[in-house]
Amino acid sequence: NNNNNNNNNNNNNGNQLSAIAVGNGASLRHSRFGQQVDANDVVLRFNLFKTIGFELDVGTKTTHWILSTIKDPNDFDEEEIPNLKKSLQHVYIPFVFRDCKPQQVRCPRRKDKIPKQKLNMQELGIIARKWLDRHGMGNVKVHAIEAPLVDTLYDEYNLNEKFPSMGLMFLNYAWRNFKQPVQFVGFDFYSGSHDHYWENKLKNETCHNMNDESRVLSEFVNENKLKALDPKAHQVLINYKTPNEAKYDPRCKIVCNSDPSNLFCLTLRGHEVDIYNKSPEEWERRHHIHSAKKKKMKDRMKERKGKKG
């Protein structure tokens, strides 16, 4: 049940606060939106964002920091901490559990996987809490929770994908909790680019159904629940039409080689994913890949053994 009791804005004043969600998209380069971003009461930012050196484009204020479950605050650039300390109030680490029938395309979590996920959720919450305390942000609230209001994307907007992106999840969350229309900038779903404003990404691919996410975003914009800060993006979204050839297969996996001298990623779709899942090690050996995931798992096992010892 995705009610708002988990959320920080269940006071009645939340919907009087102006808000903006700032994505990490390359469209923010040279945008000069910094002042307009910081003029909002609430500023949501995502993952390992940067403000230092980009203040004119992205501003410096952050009240809500949303961290993916695969990101670690210990990897956050330490020079960002003074800016963060000025305004940060909440850290969200959202997990998606949708208790639906396994044969459904849009069912991201089978029930039997939930206990393990919940444990992972608690661990990440503790890591974030320790990091904040260490950097003098003991008053910041940590919400390692089921992602707020995710079911509304499926039930009200008929989203067709296994997992919504964190961007879409929190744009949906923002307009339901703050003053409408909530502004947004740096979400480049509809452009096909996955680069960041401070870097070109190695993993410039996604398993999200960006055509359908763009359609939902377009509906939010047309209903005046959201407003793109960039007028050109706003026009594109007002008139957005899903491409005819848009087909979505929930079977998708991105495998990246972790050898620093030869970094690359491969995106597997459909039947290729089934082949990979049957024997990941054999598939990686055949394609000369040593995946970061395997390395992480080994490191984690070592760490856990160390703790027990």
Coordinates of C-alpha atoms in Angstrom, one line a residue:
N1 CA 0.0 0.0 0.0
N2 CA 1.7 3.2 -1.2
N3 CA 0.2 5.8 1.0
N4 CA 2.0 8.9 2.0
N5 CA 2.7 8.0 5.6
N6 CA 6.3 7.1 4.7
N7 CA 6.9 10.5 3.3
N8 CA 8.2 13.7 4.8
N9 CA 5.5 15.9 3.4
N10 CA 2.5 14.6 5.1
N11 CA 2.1 17.9 6.8
N12 CA -0.5 20.0 5.1
N13 CA 2.1 22.7 4.0
G14 CA 3.9 20.4 1.5
N15 CA 1.7 21.4 -1.4
Q16 CA 2.4 25.1 -0.8
L17 CA 6.1 24.6 -1.3
S18 CA 7.6 25.4 -4.7
A19 CA 9.7 22.5 -6.0
I20 CA 12.1 21.5 -8.8
A21 CA 13.6 18.1 -9.7
V22 CA 17.1 18.4 -11.2
G23 CA 18.2 15.4 -13.3
N24 CA 21.7 14.8 -14.4
G25 CA 21.1 15.1 -18.1
A26 CA 23.6 16.7 -20.6
S27 CA 21.0 19.3 -21.6
L28 CA 22.0 21.2 -18.4
R29 CA 25.4 22.1 -19.9
H30 CA 25.6 25.9 -20.5
S31 CA 21.9 26.2 -19.6
R32 CA 22.4 29.0 -17.0
F33 CA 19.4 27.7 -15.0
G34 CA 21.2 27.8 -11.6
Q35 CA 19.5 30.9 -10.2
Q36 CA 16.0 29.6 -11.1
V37 CA 16.8 26.2 -9.6
D38 CA 17.9 27.7 -6.2
A39 CA 14.8 30.0 -6.1
N40 CA 12.7 26.9 -5.2
D41 CA 11.8 25.9 -1.6
V42 CA 12.5 22.2 -2.5
V43 CA 15.3 21.0 -4.8
L44 CA 15.5 17.3 -5.5
R45 CA 18.8 15.9 -6.9
F46 CA 19.8 12.4 -7.9
N47 CA 22.7 10.0 -7.2
L48 CA 26.3 11.4 -7.5
F49 CA 25.3 14.8 -8.9
K50 CA 27.7 17.7 -9.0
T51 CA 27.3 21.4 -8.3
I52 CA 30.9 22.6 -7.9
G53 CA 32.0 24.1 -11.2
F54 CA 28.4 24.0 -12.5
E55 CA 26.7 26.5 -10.2
L56 CA 25.6 28.8 -13.0
D57 CA 23.8 25.8 -14.8
V58 CA 22.5 23.7 -11.9
G59 CA 22.5 25.9 -8.8
T60 CA 23.9 24.8 -5.4
K61 CA 20.8 24.0 -3.2
T62 CA 19.7 20.4 -2.4
T63 CA 16.9 19.7 0.0
H64 CA 16.1 16.1 -1.1
W65 CA 18.8 13.7 -2.2
I66 CA 17.6 10.6 -4.0
L67 CA 20.2 7.7 -4.1
S68 CA 19.8 4.6 -6.2
T69 CA 20.3 1.3 -4.4
I70 CA 23.5 0.8 -6.5
K71 CA 25.1 4.1 -5.5
D72 CA 27.2 4.6 -2.3
P73 CA 27.3 8.0 -0.6
N74 CA 31.0 7.2 0.1
D75 CA 31.6 7.7 -3.6
F76 CA 30.1 11.2 -3.5
D77 CA 32.6 14.0 -4.2
E78 CA 33.8 15.4 -0.9
E79 CA 34.1 18.9 -2.2
E80 CA 30.3 18.9 -2.6
I81 CA 29.7 18.5 1.2
P82 CA 29.8 22.2 2.2
N83 CA 27.0 22.9 -0.3
L84 CA 25.0 19.9 0.8
K85 CA 25.2 20.8 4.5
K86 CA 23.6 24.2 3.8
S87 CA 20.2 22.9 2.8
L88 CA 19.9 19.0 2.8
Q89 CA 16.8 17.7 4.8
H90 CA 16.1 14.3 3.4
V91 CA 17.9 11.3 1.8
Y92 CA 15.7 8.8 -0.1
I93 CA 16.9 5.3 -1.0
P94 CA 13.9 3.9 -2.8
F95 CA 13.2 0.2 -3.5
V96 CA 10.5 -1.1 -5.9
F97 CA 8.4 -4.0 -4.6
R98 CA 5.3 -4.7 -6.7
D99 CA 3.5 -7.7 -5.4
C100 CA 2.0 -9.0 -8.6
K101 CA 1.8 -12.3 -10.5
P102 CA 5.2 -13.4 -11.8
Q103 CA 3.9 -14.0 -15.3
Q104 CA 3.0 -10.3 -15.6
V105 CA 5.4 -8.3 -17.8
R106 CA 5.4 -5.4 -15.4
C107 CA 6.1 -7.3 -12.2
P108 CA 9.6 -6.2 -11.0
R109 CA 9.8 -8.3 -7.8
R110 CA 8.7 -11.8 -7.0
K111 CA 7.5 -12.1 -3.5
D112 CA 10.2 -14.6 -2.6
K113 CA 12.9 -12.0 -3.3
I114 CA 11.4 -9.3 -1.0
P115 CA 13.0 -10.4 2.3
K116 CA 16.5 -10.2 0.8
Q117 CA 15.7 -6.8 -0.7
K118 CA 14.5 -5.5 2.6
L119 CA 17.7 -6.5 4.2
N120 CA 19.6 -4.7 1.5
M121 CA 17.4 -1.7 2.0
Q122 CA 18.2 -1.5 5.7
E123 CA 22.0 -2.0 5.1
L124 CA 22.0 1.0 2.6
G125 CA 20.0 3.1 5.1
I126 CA 22.7 2.4 7.8
I127 CA 25.5 3.3 5.3
A128 CA 23.8 6.6 4.5
R129 CA 23.1 7.4 8.1
K130 CA 26.8 6.8 9.1
W131 CA 28.0 8.9 6.2
L132 CA 25.7 11.8 7.1
D133 CA 26.7 11.7 10.8
R134 CA 30.4 11.6 9.9
H135 CA 30.0 14.8 7.8
G136 CA 28.0 16.7 10.5
M137 CA 24.5 16.1 9.0
G138 CA 23.0 14.2 11.9
N139 CA 19.7 16.2 11.5
V140 CA 19.1 14.9 8.0
K141 CA 16.4 12.2 7.8
V142 CA 17.1 9.0 5.9
H143 CA 14.2 7.2 4.2
A144 CA 15.3 3.7 3.0
I145 CA 11.8 2.8 2.0
E146 CA 9.6 1.3 -0.6
A147 CA 9.6 3.8 -3.5
P148 CA 6.7 6.2 -2.8
L149 CA 3.6 6.0 -5.0
V150 CA 5.0 3.7 -7.7
D151 CA 1.7 1.9 -8.1
T152 CA 0.1 5.1 -9.3
L153 CA 2.3 5.1 -12.4
Y154 CA 0.9 1.6 -13.4
D155 CA -2.7 2.1 -12.2
E156 CA -3.3 5.7 -13.3
Y157 CA -0.9 6.1 -16.2
N158 CA -0.7 2.5 -17.5
L159 CA 3.1 2.5 -17.5
N160 CA 4.5 -0.4 -19.6
E161 CA 7.8 -1.3 -18.1
K162 CA 9.2 -3.6 -15.4
F163 CA 10.9 -0.9 -13.4
P164 CA 10.3 2.9 -13.6
S165 CA 13.5 5.0 -13.6
M166 CA 14.2 6.9 -10.3
G167 CA 13.6 10.1 -12.3
L168 CA 10.1 9.2 -13.3
M169 CA 9.3 7.8 -9.8
F170 CA 10.3 11.0 -8.1
L171 CA 8.8 13.4 -10.7
N172 CA 5.5 11.5 -9.9
Y173 CA 6.2 11.8 -6.2
A174 CA 7.0 15.5 -6.4
W175 CA 3.8 16.7 -8.2
R176 CA 1.7 14.8 -5.7
N177 CA 3.5 16.4 -2.7
F178 CA 4.5 19.9 -3.6
K179 CA 2.9 22.9 -5.3
Q180 CA 1.8 22.2 -8.9
P181 CA 3.2 22.6 -11.5
V182 CA 6.5 21.2 -10.1
Q183 CA 9.4 22.3 -12.3
F184 CA 12.0 19.9 -13.7
V185 CA 15.2 20.2 -15.7
G186 CA 17.9 17.8 -16.9
F187 CA 15.7 14.8 -17.6
D188 CA 16.6 13.9 -21.1
F189 CA 14.3 10.8 -21.5
Y190 CA 12.9 11.9 -24.7
S191 CA 16.2 12.8 -26.4
G192 CA 17.7 9.3 -26.2
S193 CA 20.9 10.6 -24.5
H194 CA 22.0 9.2 -21.2
D195 CA 25.1 11.4 -20.7
H196 CA 25.6 13.5 -17.6
Y197 CA 26.2 17.2 -17.7
W198 CA 29.7 16.7 -16.2
E199 CA 30.7 13.6 -18.2
N200 CA 30.0 11.4 -21.1
K201 CA 28.9 8.0 -19.6
L202 CA 30.5 4.7 -20.5
K203 CA 27.2 3.0 -19.9
N204 CA 25.2 5.1 -22.3
E205 CA 22.3 2.6 -22.5
T206 CA 19.3 1.9 -20.4
C207 CA 16.9 -1.0 -19.8
H208 CA 14.1 1.4 -18.9
N209 CA 11.3 1.9 -21.5
M210 CA 12.2 5.5 -22.2
N211 CA 9.5 5.8 -25.0
D212 CA 6.8 5.0 -22.4
E213 CA 8.4 7.1 -19.7
S214 CA 8.4 10.0 -22.1
R215 CA 4.7 9.4 -22.8
V216 CA 3.9 9.5 -19.1
L217 CA 6.1 12.6 -18.6
S218 CA 4.2 14.2 -21.5
E219 CA 0.9 13.5 -19.8
F220 CA 2.1 15.1 -16.5
V221 CA 3.2 18.2 -18.5
N222 CA -0.1 18.4 -20.4
E223 CA -2.1 18.1 -17.2
N224 CA 0.0 21.0 -15.8
K225 CA 1.3 18.8 -12.9
L226 CA 4.9 19.3 -14.1
K227 CA 6.6 22.1 -16.1
A228 CA 9.9 21.8 -17.9
L229 CA 12.2 24.7 -17.0
D230 CA 13.6 24.7 -20.5
P231 CA 10.9 26.1 -22.8
K232 CA 12.2 23.9 -25.8
A233 CA 11.9 20.7 -23.7
H234 CA 8.4 21.8 -22.6
Q235 CA 7.3 22.2 -26.2
V236 CA 8.7 18.8 -27.2
L237 CA 6.9 17.1 -24.3
I238 CA 3.6 18.9 -24.9
N239 CA 3.6 17.5 -28.4
Y240 CA 5.3 14.1 -27.7
K241 CA 4.2 11.1 -29.8
T242 CA 5.4 7.6 -29.0
P243 CA 7.5 6.3 -32.0
N244 CA 5.6 3.7 -34.0
E245 CA 8.4 1.1 -33.9
A246 CA 8.6 1.3 -30.1
K247 CA 8.6 -2.3 -28.8
Y248 CA 9.4 -3.1 -25.3
D249 CA 10.8 -6.4 -24.0
P250 CA 11.3 -6.5 -20.2
R251 CA 14.2 -8.9 -20.6
C252 CA 17.2 -6.6 -20.6
K253 CA 20.6 -6.6 -19.1
I254 CA 23.6 -4.3 -19.3
V255 CA 26.9 -6.1 -18.7
C256 CA 30.1 -4.0 -18.3
N257 CA 33.7 -5.0 -18.4
S258 CA 35.5 -3.9 -15.3
D259 CA 39.0 -4.0 -16.6
P260 CA 40.2 -0.3 -16.4
S261 CA 42.3 -0.7 -19.5
N262 CA 39.3 -1.8 -21.6
L263 CA 36.1 -0.4 -20.3
F264 CA 32.9 -1.1 -22.4
C265 CA 29.3 -2.2 -21.9
L266 CA 27.1 -4.5 -23.8
T267 CA 23.3 -4.3 -23.7
L268 CA 21.5 -7.7 -24.0
R269 CA 17.8 -7.9 -24.8
G270 CA 15.2 -10.6 -25.1
H271 CA 16.5 -14.1 -25.8
E272 CA 20.1 -12.9 -25.3
V273 CA 19.3 -12.3 -21.6
D274 CA 17.9 -15.9 -21.2
I275 CA 21.2 -17.2 -22.7
Y276 CA 23.2 -15.1 -20.3
N277 CA 21.2 -16.0 -17.2
K278 CA 21.6 -19.8 -17.9
S279 CA 25.4 -19.5 -17.5
P280 CA 26.7 -16.0 -16.8
E281 CA 30.3 -17.0 -16.3
E282 CA 30.5 -19.0 -19.5
W283 CA 28.8 -16.1 -21.4
E284 CA 31.3 -13.6 -20.0
R285 CA 34.3 -15.9 -20.7
R286 CA 33.1 -16.3 -24.3
H287 CA 32.7 -12.5 -24.7
H288 CA 36.0 -11.7 -22.9
I289 CA 34.2 -9.8 -20.2
H290 CA 35.0 -9.6 -16.5
S291 CA 31.9 -8.0 -15.2
A292 CA 32.0 -5.5 -12.3
K293 CA 29.0 -7.3 -10.7
K294 CA 31.1 -10.4 -10.2
K295 CA 33.9 -8.4 -8.8
K296 CA 31.5 -6.6 -6.4
M297 CA 30.1 -9.9 -5.2
K298 CA 33.5 -11.3 -4.5
D299 CA 34.5 -8.1 -2.6
R300 CA 31.3 -8.2 -0.6
M301 CA 31.9 -11.8 0.4
K302 CA 35.4 -10.9 1.5
E303 CA 34.0 -8.0 3.5
R304 CA 31.4 -10.2 5.2
K305 CA 33.9 -12.9 6.1
G306 CA 36.1 -10.1 7.6
K307 CA 33.3 -8.8 9.7
K308 CA 32.4 -12.3 11.0
G309 CA 36.0 -12.9 11.8

